[in-house]
XYZ file of C-alpha atoms in Angstrom:
699
model
C -11.384 -21.550 24.122
C -11.743 -21.747 27.817
C -8.999 -18.542 28.482
C -10.681 -16.890 25.548
C -14.356 -16.713 27.353
C -12.699 -16.194 30.816
C -10.626 -12.807 28.936
C -13.614 -11.796 27.873
C -16.441 -12.154 30.525
C -13.838 -10.271 32.600
C -14.588 -7.448 30.428
C -18.132 -7.584 30.145
C -20.771 -6.268 32.522
C -24.195 -7.569 32.291
C -27.566 -5.750 33.720
C -31.594 -6.146 32.925
C -33.754 -3.439 33.610
C -37.586 -3.934 34.193
C -38.771 -4.094 30.821
C -36.192 -7.391 30.535
C -33.881 -5.689 28.152
C -30.577 -7.121 28.685
C -27.608 -4.102 28.783
C -23.970 -5.612 28.242
C -21.048 -3.381 28.653
C -17.798 -4.685 27.234
C -14.729 -2.627 27.809
C -12.067 -3.678 25.617
C -8.686 -3.242 27.217
C -5.802 -4.579 26.165
C -2.028 -3.835 26.427
C -2.105 -3.914 22.640
C -5.485 -3.558 20.581
C -6.254 -6.597 18.255
C -8.805 -7.725 16.224
C -11.293 -10.365 17.196
C -9.430 -13.590 16.812
C -11.767 -16.214 14.771
C -12.456 -18.080 18.199
C -13.509 -15.100 19.602
C -15.475 -13.780 16.973
C -17.430 -17.508 17.681
C -17.652 -17.044 21.424
C -18.683 -13.550 21.277
C -22.002 -15.260 18.990
C -22.436 -18.152 21.214
C -22.525 -15.163 24.348
C -25.366 -13.477 22.456
C -27.334 -15.958 21.790
C -27.399 -17.469 25.275
C -28.602 -14.040 26.672
C -31.195 -13.677 23.802
C -32.598 -17.232 24.795
C -32.943 -16.376 27.911
C -36.997 -16.551 28.698
C -37.048 -13.434 30.431
C -34.928 -11.332 27.551
C -36.985 -9.059 25.568
C -33.727 -7.176 23.585
C -30.399 -6.662 23.698
C -28.038 -3.837 23.937
C -24.106 -4.053 23.919
C -22.776 -0.963 24.572
C -18.620 -1.456 23.254
C -15.560 0.760 24.661
C -11.877 0.096 22.899
C -10.832 -0.409 19.335
C -10.404 -3.327 17.845
C -7.422 -3.800 14.992
C -4.413 -5.313 13.450
C -5.538 -9.279 13.065
C -3.206 -12.467 13.693
C -3.223 -12.922 9.760
C -0.355 -15.337 10.154
C -2.191 -17.646 12.631
C -5.635 -17.531 10.513
C -3.928 -18.277 7.037
C -2.302 -21.340 9.349
C -5.370 -22.205 10.763
C -7.311 -21.864 6.971
C -4.793 -25.266 5.988
C -5.925 -27.345 8.946
C -8.258 -29.661 9.462
C -11.346 -28.838 10.831
C -11.328 -25.161 9.553
C -14.182 -25.463 7.561
C -16.208 -27.543 9.925
C -16.186 -24.323 12.648
C -17.252 -21.792 9.506
C -20.213 -24.108 8.977
C -20.739 -23.881 12.816
C -20.321 -20.332 13.304
C -22.684 -19.793 10.198
C -25.461 -21.795 11.805
C -25.033 -19.924 14.622
C -25.324 -16.388 12.433
C -28.706 -17.626 11.072
C -29.909 -18.672 14.539
C -29.161 -15.198 15.683
C -30.983 -13.982 12.810
C -34.101 -15.777 13.463
C -34.591 -14.765 17.144
C -37.375 -12.001 17.467
C -35.839 -9.976 19.816
C -34.234 -6.584 18.441
C -30.388 -6.008 19.191
C -28.456 -2.717 19.223
C -24.820 -2.053 19.211
C -22.902 1.033 20.774
C -19.537 1.759 19.612
C -16.718 4.350 20.148
C -13.545 3.286 18.480
C -12.503 1.838 15.130
C -13.990 -1.717 14.533
C -11.795 -3.712 11.936
C -12.279 -7.097 10.176
C -13.781 -9.531 12.463
C -14.784 -7.164 15.204
C -16.663 -5.213 12.201
C -17.950 -8.606 11.050
C -19.231 -9.103 14.713
C -21.279 -5.583 14.862
C -23.216 -6.141 11.609
C -24.405 -9.176 13.612
C -26.938 -6.831 15.532
C -30.183 -5.186 13.943
C -28.962 -1.807 14.552
C -25.569 -0.317 14.930
C -24.838 3.299 16.691
C -21.248 5.007 16.398
C -20.371 7.430 19.298
C -17.979 9.914 18.936
C -15.586 10.937 15.535
C -13.785 7.658 16.028
C -16.520 5.023 15.658
C -15.214 3.780 12.544
C -15.625 0.503 10.880
C -13.869 -1.180 8.232
C -12.454 -4.072 6.777
C -8.733 -3.821 6.098
C -8.100 -7.465 5.215
C -8.931 -6.516 1.427
C -6.124 -4.300 1.323
C -4.073 -7.739 1.960
C -5.833 -10.010 -0.958
C -8.675 -11.788 2.184
C -12.088 -11.644 2.805
C -13.028 -10.885 6.106
C -15.799 -13.487 5.676
C -18.274 -14.950 8.336
C -21.075 -13.368 7.224
C -19.660 -9.877 6.847
C -20.454 -10.297 2.664
C -23.936 -11.658 3.287
C -25.036 -9.167 5.797
C -23.531 -6.297 3.729
C -25.203 -7.029 0.635
C -28.561 -7.102 2.220
C -27.889 -3.738 4.125
C -26.083 -1.594 1.655
C -25.608 -0.921 -2.085
C -23.595 -4.051 -3.966
C -21.141 -1.362 -5.562
C -20.798 -0.215 -2.185
C -19.985 -3.569 -1.158
C -17.554 -4.266 -4.133
C -15.597 -1.024 -3.101
C -15.489 -1.858 0.514
C -13.772 -5.074 0.568
C -11.601 -4.684 -1.592
C -10.044 -1.112 -0.515
C -9.526 -1.759 3.419
C -10.357 1.365 3.801
C -12.027 2.420 7.461
C -15.670 4.322 7.089
C -15.846 7.491 9.209
C -18.986 8.006 11.405
C -20.502 10.471 8.846
C -20.156 8.068 5.417
C -21.427 5.085 7.626
C -24.244 6.822 8.203
C -25.132 8.160 5.012
C -24.896 4.590 3.295
C -26.522 2.670 6.107
C -23.595 1.258 7.823
C -24.697 2.596 10.999
C -27.955 3.666 11.564
C -27.242 6.473 14.018
C -24.727 8.481 15.406
C -24.214 9.933 19.097
C -21.788 12.988 19.838
C -20.111 11.707 22.809
C -20.478 9.573 25.807
C -22.381 12.297 27.918
C -25.460 11.880 25.577
C -25.259 7.754 25.240
C -27.899 7.585 28.310
C -30.121 10.549 27.022
C -29.785 8.357 23.604
C -30.841 5.284 25.109
C -33.759 7.042 26.772
C -35.097 8.471 23.540
C -34.978 5.579 21.299
C -36.231 3.123 24.232
C -39.178 1.883 21.828
C -37.129 1.806 18.787
C -34.479 -0.558 20.195
C -36.910 -2.669 21.723
C -38.769 -3.168 18.509
C -36.620 -2.754 15.314
C -35.636 -6.042 13.770
C -33.445 -6.278 10.603
C -34.767 -8.426 7.970
C -32.391 -9.612 5.428
C -33.014 -9.362 2.141
C -31.634 -8.202 -1.344
C -33.445 -5.840 -3.667
C -32.877 -7.986 -7.054
C -33.638 -5.093 -9.300
C -30.719 -2.915 -7.558
C -28.670 -6.148 -7.726
C -28.808 -6.703 -11.266
C -28.418 -3.181 -12.097
C -25.192 -3.025 -9.767
C -23.906 -6.088 -11.190
C -24.173 -4.540 -14.828
C -21.834 -1.504 -13.930
C -19.629 -3.360 -12.338
C -19.041 -5.733 -15.074
C -18.744 -2.743 -17.303
C -15.724 -1.665 -15.140
C -11.818 -2.380 -16.065
C -11.466 -4.857 -12.828
C -7.427 -5.192 -11.620
C -6.346 -8.831 -12.233
C -6.406 -9.450 -8.095
C -7.743 -12.481 -6.894
C -9.902 -10.929 -4.283
C -11.555 -8.808 -6.710
C -12.481 -11.841 -8.950
C -13.932 -13.266 -5.931
C -15.866 -10.901 -4.681
C -17.532 -10.106 -8.416
C -17.964 -13.451 -8.676
C -19.813 -13.463 -5.213
C -22.367 -10.629 -5.914
C -22.759 -12.204 -9.423
C -23.964 -15.572 -7.841
C -25.725 -13.899 -5.188
C -29.237 -13.240 -7.434
C -32.079 -15.064 -5.843
C -29.846 -16.319 -3.084
C -31.136 -17.127 0.487
C -29.145 -15.765 3.671
C -27.603 -19.221 4.215
C -27.056 -20.108 0.644
C -24.765 -16.792 0.611
C -23.320 -17.484 3.731
C -21.985 -21.007 2.363
C -20.827 -19.607 -0.471
C -18.772 -16.788 1.180
C -17.185 -19.145 3.536
C -16.115 -21.583 0.588
C -14.481 -17.982 -0.939
C -12.930 -17.130 2.427
C -11.325 -20.285 2.558
C -10.460 -19.947 -1.339
C -8.207 -17.017 -0.618
C -6.752 -17.780 2.884
C -5.338 -20.548 1.306
C -4.072 -19.037 -1.918
C -0.485 -18.654 -3.025
C -1.649 -14.754 -3.759
C -3.287 -13.976 -0.232
C -0.006 -15.260 1.292
C 2.558 -13.225 -0.605
C 0.338 -9.975 -0.126
C -0.147 -10.375 3.128
C 3.872 -11.313 4.018
C 4.458 -7.657 2.063
C 1.721 -5.491 2.760
C 1.160 -5.881 6.272
C 4.289 -7.896 7.926
C 6.769 -6.504 5.806
C 5.604 -2.691 6.288
C 5.242 -3.475 9.640
C 9.017 -4.808 10.503
C 9.979 -1.585 8.027
C 8.105 0.692 10.056
C 9.981 -0.832 13.408
C 13.277 0.007 12.155
C 12.277 3.882 12.607
C 13.091 4.238 16.079
C 14.060 7.562 18.201
C 17.697 7.933 18.416
C 18.928 9.482 21.654
C 20.599 12.855 21.589
C 19.599 13.254 18.216
C 17.117 15.669 18.166
C 15.663 16.991 14.840
C 14.387 20.616 15.121
C 16.038 21.841 11.859
C 16.284 20.569 8.124
C 17.562 21.941 5.078
C 16.385 21.113 1.461
C 18.685 21.945 -1.396
C 16.720 22.313 -4.318
C 12.883 23.471 -4.764
C 11.935 21.494 -7.578
C 9.042 19.447 -7.213
C 10.944 16.672 -5.548
C 12.664 19.325 -3.019
C 9.453 20.934 -2.512
C 7.283 17.732 -1.769
C 10.335 16.565 0.774
C 10.338 19.947 2.316
C 6.308 19.670 2.867
C 6.914 16.344 4.699
C 9.497 17.809 7.093
C 7.014 20.556 7.892
C 4.103 18.694 8.524
C 5.950 16.554 10.781
C 6.430 19.565 12.793
C 9.881 20.324 11.487
C 11.207 23.462 10.825
C 13.019 23.278 7.153
C 14.754 25.983 5.010
C 13.881 25.349 1.575
C 16.910 26.559 -0.624
C 17.255 27.297 -4.366
C 19.842 29.255 -6.121
C 16.678 31.924 -7.071
C 14.709 33.299 -4.308
C 11.628 33.375 -6.774
C 12.029 29.240 -7.029
C 12.575 28.784 -3.623
C 9.069 30.559 -2.970
C 7.438 28.594 -5.956
C 8.336 25.434 -3.938
C 7.192 26.922 -0.624
C 3.593 27.807 -2.614
C 3.463 24.410 -3.745
C 2.984 23.004 -0.146
C 0.093 25.701 0.138
C -1.211 23.941 -2.934
C -1.079 20.621 -1.313
C -3.174 22.054 1.661
C -5.218 23.486 0.252
C -6.215 20.292 -1.974
C -6.196 18.261 1.426
C -8.777 20.855 3.241
C -10.907 20.635 0.393
C -10.899 16.732 0.438
C -11.725 17.323 4.460
C -8.347 15.297 4.843
C -6.593 18.225 6.522
C -8.050 20.723 9.033
C -7.780 24.689 8.178
C -5.855 25.619 11.415
C -2.842 22.811 10.270
C -2.259 24.669 6.906
C -0.510 28.091 8.607
C 1.327 26.260 11.176
C 2.903 23.850 8.496
C 3.842 26.839 6.076
C 5.173 29.094 8.759
C 7.942 26.061 9.080
C 8.982 26.356 5.702
C 11.608 29.325 4.768
C 12.283 30.060 1.373
C 15.619 31.314 0.426
C 18.621 31.471 -1.447
C 21.220 32.230 1.151
C 23.354 29.109 1.871
C 23.857 31.146 5.750
C 19.975 29.979 6.382
C 21.339 26.660 6.247
C 23.522 27.325 9.437
C 22.552 24.951 12.521
C 20.690 21.999 10.346
C 20.775 18.469 11.783
C 20.167 16.948 8.338
C 20.770 18.465 4.797
C 19.038 17.263 2.035
C 20.567 18.001 -1.420
C 17.768 17.267 -3.984
C 18.999 18.905 -6.960
C 19.077 17.693 -10.740
C 20.809 14.234 -11.226
C 23.942 15.308 -12.141
C 27.169 14.159 -10.396
C 28.763 17.338 -10.956
C 26.402 19.531 -10.054
C 25.821 17.474 -6.816
C 29.413 17.036 -5.803
C 29.459 21.269 -6.258
C 26.173 21.365 -4.067
C 27.460 19.469 -1.274
C 31.032 21.034 -1.035
C 29.740 24.651 -0.827
C 26.878 23.396 2.064
C 28.678 20.891 4.169
C 29.943 23.725 6.282
C 26.940 24.659 7.390
C 25.823 20.994 8.998
C 25.515 20.720 12.236
C 28.380 19.014 13.913
C 26.928 15.935 14.549
C 24.687 16.066 11.820
C 23.477 14.127 8.591
C 23.871 15.097 4.754
C 21.446 13.235 2.749
C 21.495 12.685 -0.624
C 18.318 12.615 -2.615
C 19.249 10.695 -6.126
C 17.546 8.225 -7.984
C 21.038 6.530 -9.004
C 24.705 8.265 -8.723
C 26.486 5.872 -6.489
C 26.626 7.374 -3.030
C 29.902 6.094 -1.630
C 31.381 8.441 -5.282
C 29.020 11.489 -3.967
C 30.099 11.086 -0.265
C 33.858 11.724 -1.933
C 32.826 15.820 -1.095
C 32.070 15.566 2.209
C 34.556 15.707 5.038
C 32.997 12.860 7.026
C 31.624 10.217 4.790
C 30.662 8.519 7.433
C 27.933 10.759 7.840
C 26.761 10.962 4.317
C 23.684 8.532 3.144
C 21.500 8.264 0.448
C 17.544 9.105 1.097
C 15.621 7.922 -2.127
C 12.569 9.803 -1.942
C 9.717 8.899 -4.784
C 7.561 11.590 -6.778
C 5.008 12.585 -5.645
C 6.892 12.602 -2.380
C 3.367 13.548 -0.560
C 1.718 10.397 -1.864
C 4.598 7.701 -1.798
C 5.406 5.911 1.279
C 8.442 4.309 0.634
C 12.203 5.631 0.905
C 15.241 3.737 -0.382
C 17.940 4.534 2.507
C 21.377 3.900 0.590
C 24.490 3.137 2.491
C 27.688 4.306 1.308
C 30.682 2.014 1.687
C 31.659 4.249 4.903
C 28.117 5.244 6.098
C 28.090 4.500 10.010
C 25.545 2.730 11.914
C 24.768 5.687 13.716
C 23.919 7.440 10.632
C 21.740 4.884 9.408
C 19.515 4.780 12.839
C 19.623 8.699 12.454
C 18.126 8.901 8.734
C 15.666 6.053 9.692
C 14.283 7.643 12.629
C 14.178 11.142 10.289
C 12.226 8.634 7.953
C 9.883 7.663 10.515
C 9.460 11.167 11.398
C 8.197 11.663 8.051
C 5.799 8.243 8.724
C 7.227 6.927 5.478
C 8.355 3.267 4.839
C 12.053 2.570 4.786
C 14.155 -0.340 3.185
C 17.523 0.233 3.392
C 20.166 -1.079 0.699
C 23.858 -0.724 -0.176
C 25.104 1.082 -2.371
C 25.560 0.330 -6.267
C 24.675 2.281 -9.570
C 21.187 2.963 -9.159
C 20.556 1.055 -6.044
C 17.489 -0.877 -6.153
C 14.704 0.234 -7.099
C 15.869 2.690 -10.085
C 18.259 -0.100 -10.884
C 15.407 -2.721 -11.424
C 13.167 0.075 -12.687
C 15.215 0.933 -15.480
C 15.025 -2.594 -16.723
C 10.948 -1.985 -17.248
C 11.845 0.715 -19.589
C 14.238 -1.170 -21.675
C 12.104 -4.479 -21.987
C 9.177 -1.876 -23.098
C 11.572 -0.451 -25.878
C 13.525 -3.384 -26.990
C 9.950 -5.246 -27.517
C 9.096 -2.069 -29.324
C 12.179 -2.198 -31.598
C 11.559 -5.803 -32.377
C 8.482 -4.803 -34.034
C 5.652 -5.460 -31.237
C 3.014 -2.713 -31.427
C 3.164 0.036 -29.060
C -0.460 -0.362 -27.972
C 0.067 -4.114 -27.306
C 3.099 -3.624 -25.182
C 1.089 -0.993 -22.967
C -2.122 -3.324 -22.846
C 0.279 -6.303 -21.890
C 1.910 -4.225 -19.093
C -1.788 -3.249 -17.322
C -3.027 -6.766 -17.801
C 0.219 -8.144 -15.843
C -1.338 -5.992 -13.152
C 1.152 -2.641 -13.525
C -0.731 0.515 -13.525
C 1.035 2.381 -16.002
C 2.704 0.971 -19.388
C 6.730 1.350 -19.550
C 6.214 3.852 -22.722
C 3.974 6.291 -20.843
C 6.044 6.108 -18.438
C 9.128 6.965 -20.362
C 6.891 10.300 -21.775
C 6.295 11.278 -18.235
C 9.912 11.518 -16.844
C 10.847 12.870 -20.198
C 13.212 11.034 -23.114
C 16.303 13.571 -22.242
C 15.924 12.441 -18.894
C 16.253 8.959 -18.950
C 19.200 9.650 -21.800
C 20.815 12.041 -18.932
C 20.713 8.841 -16.910
C 22.140 6.272 -19.266
C 24.811 8.951 -19.422
C 25.666 8.448 -15.679
C 25.966 4.917 -16.157
C 29.873 3.832 -15.734
C 29.021 1.465 -18.550
C 26.227 0.513 -20.674
C 25.586 -3.333 -21.851
C 24.545 -4.181 -25.511
C 20.731 -3.680 -25.055
C 21.343 -0.694 -22.938
C 23.338 1.054 -25.719
C 20.289 -0.054 -28.208
C 17.677 1.735 -25.894
C 19.945 4.703 -25.585
C 21.050 5.044 -29.159
C 16.884 5.010 -30.151
C 15.699 7.435 -27.289
C 18.596 9.721 -29.138
C 17.059 9.470 -32.360
C 13.171 10.075 -30.730
C 14.768 13.706 -29.292
C 15.936 14.387 -32.436
C 12.742 14.232 -34.108
C 11.107 16.713 -31.455
C 9.713 13.685 -29.558
C 11.017 14.411 -26.007
C 8.222 13.347 -23.927
C 4.442 14.634 -22.359
C 5.799 18.245 -21.622
C 6.357 18.709 -25.386
C 3.269 16.919 -26.301
C 5.214 14.394 -28.393
C 6.933 11.041 -27.038
C 5.943 8.013 -27.359
C 2.307 9.109 -27.569
C 0.885 12.210 -29.101
C -0.838 14.382 -26.555
C -3.174 16.570 -28.660
C -4.900 19.853 -26.666
C -7.948 19.151 -24.625
C -8.266 15.596 -26.519
C -7.338 11.821 -25.061
C -3.435 10.790 -26.028
C -2.882 8.503 -28.895
C -0.480 6.008 -29.943
C 2.690 7.488 -31.748
C 3.246 5.104 -35.282
C 7.210 5.438 -36.161
C 7.636 4.963 -39.431
C 11.258 3.680 -38.585
C 9.417 0.635 -36.742
C 8.062 -2.446 -38.503
C 5.534 -4.643 -37.230
C 6.516 -8.353 -36.511
C 5.179 -10.677 -39.225
C 4.401 -13.460 -36.354
C 3.434 -11.554 -33.315
C 4.832 -12.635 -29.876
C 1.854 -14.067 -27.497
C 0.401 -11.394 -24.917
C 1.355 -13.633 -22.156
C 4.719 -13.558 -23.636
C 4.843 -9.439 -23.296
C 3.500 -9.757 -19.565
C 6.226 -12.169 -19.148
C 8.568 -10.349 -20.439
C 7.815 -7.204 -18.313
C 7.051 -9.342 -14.808
C 10.479 -11.422 -15.068
C 12.801 -9.011 -16.141
C 12.769 -7.121 -12.904
C 12.377 -10.090 -11.109
C 15.768 -11.464 -12.582
C 17.588 -8.050 -12.008
C 16.112 -8.226 -8.433
C 17.742 -11.533 -7.929
C 21.033 -10.244 -9.072
C 20.825 -7.303 -6.685
C 20.239 -9.992 -3.665
C 23.090 -12.075 -5.147
C 25.668 -8.826 -5.397
C 24.517 -7.946 -1.575
C 22.488 -4.482 -3.098
C 19.507 -5.920 -1.166
C 20.155 -7.422 1.989
C 17.069 -10.024 1.606
C 14.128 -10.664 -0.352
C 11.469 -8.661 1.663
C 13.231 -5.443 0.561
C 13.111 -6.257 -2.747
C 9.320 -7.163 -2.501
C 8.378 -4.042 -0.646
C 10.802 -2.026 -3.042
C 9.437 -3.224 -6.113
C 5.602 -2.733 -5.063
C 5.758 0.331 -3.144
C 8.595 1.755 -5.168
C 7.848 1.264 -8.600
C 4.044 -0.243 -8.604
C 5.308 -4.189 -9.425
C 1.826 -6.007 -9.586
C -0.004 -6.071 -6.479
C -1.100 -9.717 -6.932
C 2.415 -10.629 -6.327
C 3.387 -9.298 -3.536
C 6.890 -8.205 -5.252
C 9.254 -9.656 -7.203
C 10.399 -12.390 -5.319
C 6.685 -13.216 -4.131
C 6.040 -13.433 -8.294
C 9.126 -16.231 -8.259
C 8.037 -18.461 -5.571
C 4.369 -18.052 -7.254
C 5.204 -19.898 -10.484
C 8.374 -21.374 -9.286
C 12.205 -21.079 -9.736
C 12.440 -23.863 -12.604
C 9.287 -22.062 -14.208
C 11.193 -18.531 -13.672
C 14.129 -20.098 -14.921
C 12.270 -21.312 -18.201
C 10.955 -17.909 -19.331
C 14.386 -16.140 -18.678
C 15.877 -18.963 -21.072
C 12.903 -18.406 -23.423
C 13.704 -14.963 -23.546
C 17.324 -14.771 -23.752
C 17.062 -14.308 -27.557
C 16.154 -10.934 -26.926
C 19.149 -9.379 -25.034
C 22.018 -9.484 -22.638
C 19.332 -8.573 -20.264
C 18.220 -12.513 -19.778
C 21.590 -13.714 -18.546
C 20.857 -15.965 -15.979
C 23.402 -16.146 -12.723
C 24.849 -19.365 -12.614
C 24.003 -18.911 -8.812
C 20.288 -18.806 -9.585
C 20.389 -22.110 -11.768
C 21.946 -23.922 -8.938
C 19.160 -23.009 -6.557
C 16.682 -24.244 -9.302
C 18.244 -27.775 -9.035
C 17.860 -27.332 -5.571
C 14.335 -26.785 -5.283
C 14.869 -23.430 -3.616
C 12.080 -20.869 -2.469
C 12.451 -17.599 -1.101
C 10.407 -18.165 1.323
C 8.872 -20.394 3.593
C 5.435 -19.333 4.624
C 6.171 -15.839 6.220
C 10.075 -16.777 6.587
C 12.371 -15.742 4.468
C 14.920 -18.908 3.073
C 17.659 -16.613 2.129
C 20.971 -16.792 3.737
C 23.292 -14.164 3.227
C 26.605 -15.766 2.686
């Protein structure tokens, strides 16, 4: 603690004017900006109290320069399990109450993003003033399933609307100064540092007189609770905890609410769900991004994308947005121009949402050259083919375009399921061939699955990762195999949905079960979106089909013969009447079960079938590590957030329970066959993770 005091004191200068106004100037200079630790937060409160308790102090101003971000969540979770942690929180609560009871006004002016405990610290002041456009506030812990705690919830509830509190603490988003002022997070904005002294003089009287009195409007709170209760709440522990805190805050004093908050804070920090979410969504993402390093003598100035469909157009947009010239090639010039128009549409939407400057739009569009001429690809350092998922078509495209690739360039196939090693046979140098599986819509999906073929070189992999990094995407690297990882396990999600339908489980129960499990969209709705003929085509591209796959394939064929091909035809597993909500289709050839399976069994089947095949991918060497499977499953196909991914899910329920679930479902198909190696791991009491570290050793 003494080192913390010394470091912070070194960054703070203190002055006092004749009116007894103490001004603290804190210049937060660190080699790497990070959020306040709990001990630093505690010391900052102690520092405020020590100044305010001075007999010659009439009010306090803190001018804070520098950003706070990236908390050490691993250390915090570790501390939460130690003796004395709760006592420390109780002491912090006491200091927060003491600070609120001192009748000396406080104001803080800040110029950069303050997140987590730094934002909680700002909330302890009577007034918060943003300097410039980067003075943002937020609680990123929410994105990882944690509360920021330490008075942040309690103070917010007395400061802003309860619905806003619910959204703010759940989402983890940063609040820009304009919205912060509108909602009451901050009380004023100053355009620049040059205006600070003038603002302080103009607001001198207010800064010395305004004392915030914590109070919750009970009428508005009751109204907000009713609205929140009516919402469909995601099955996330944090969401349930915040809702419970809001519901339980009626009639509570500030002190009582602080106690409830810190108990909830500890409960979340010590929960399995929090650990797995932090591990995947924070540390795994950080590690994945760190793989995308610049490669010496491998400048990327020209990229070619072949295929101007939705996927190819999306890739071209991302390349142009990254500041790289891109050739968008299609067999038809009009289609290529439509692909460029897609980028214009995306730009217009972002401008409308104030997420893009008007000046950026022409810069992006001028980097995209639509063409139907192969010669325009000449000299591209990277060629990405994104044509229809057909091995013959892709082989033809690769063969026709390979001569235009720069001498040391790489050729990438954007494929969802076709083996890279086989596609690379159409390319002269398989060591420079790689798979880049983007996800649709490309502009909104951050994940890219990077697939190494049998002959893909390390140099090619490094170049591909560097390219992915330039696009601000998050990679996972997997080995080659039919459907790789994400598509392979995703197909099992769809397969299990149809399998249950064929067994006689009503469609509405399957779709509802998926949502209750935490999936954003049910398997049958997903099939309608991607189209039934496309799924049939995917099955036909597989080397062979299992009995379960053949059963599903045959049913899809029968649906297609009935004219039920998916959403585009307005008829699939759902009916899509014009200007009306979609409706479940009741297939007369299917009979409902006399005795229905439970809602839990439906959820377990959807969760476990993906996790089981993920283990097979790990065992077969498609995956390099469990964390790649976790990251790929949640970011690539929407595996439920609360699990942290497929292996996080297995660890949460335990291997013993997981194997029992799979054994119980073995009657439903060969997708439930359990590898002997998994049973052996179960018998050894194996867990895929020990906290934040993987226990998996690739033999």
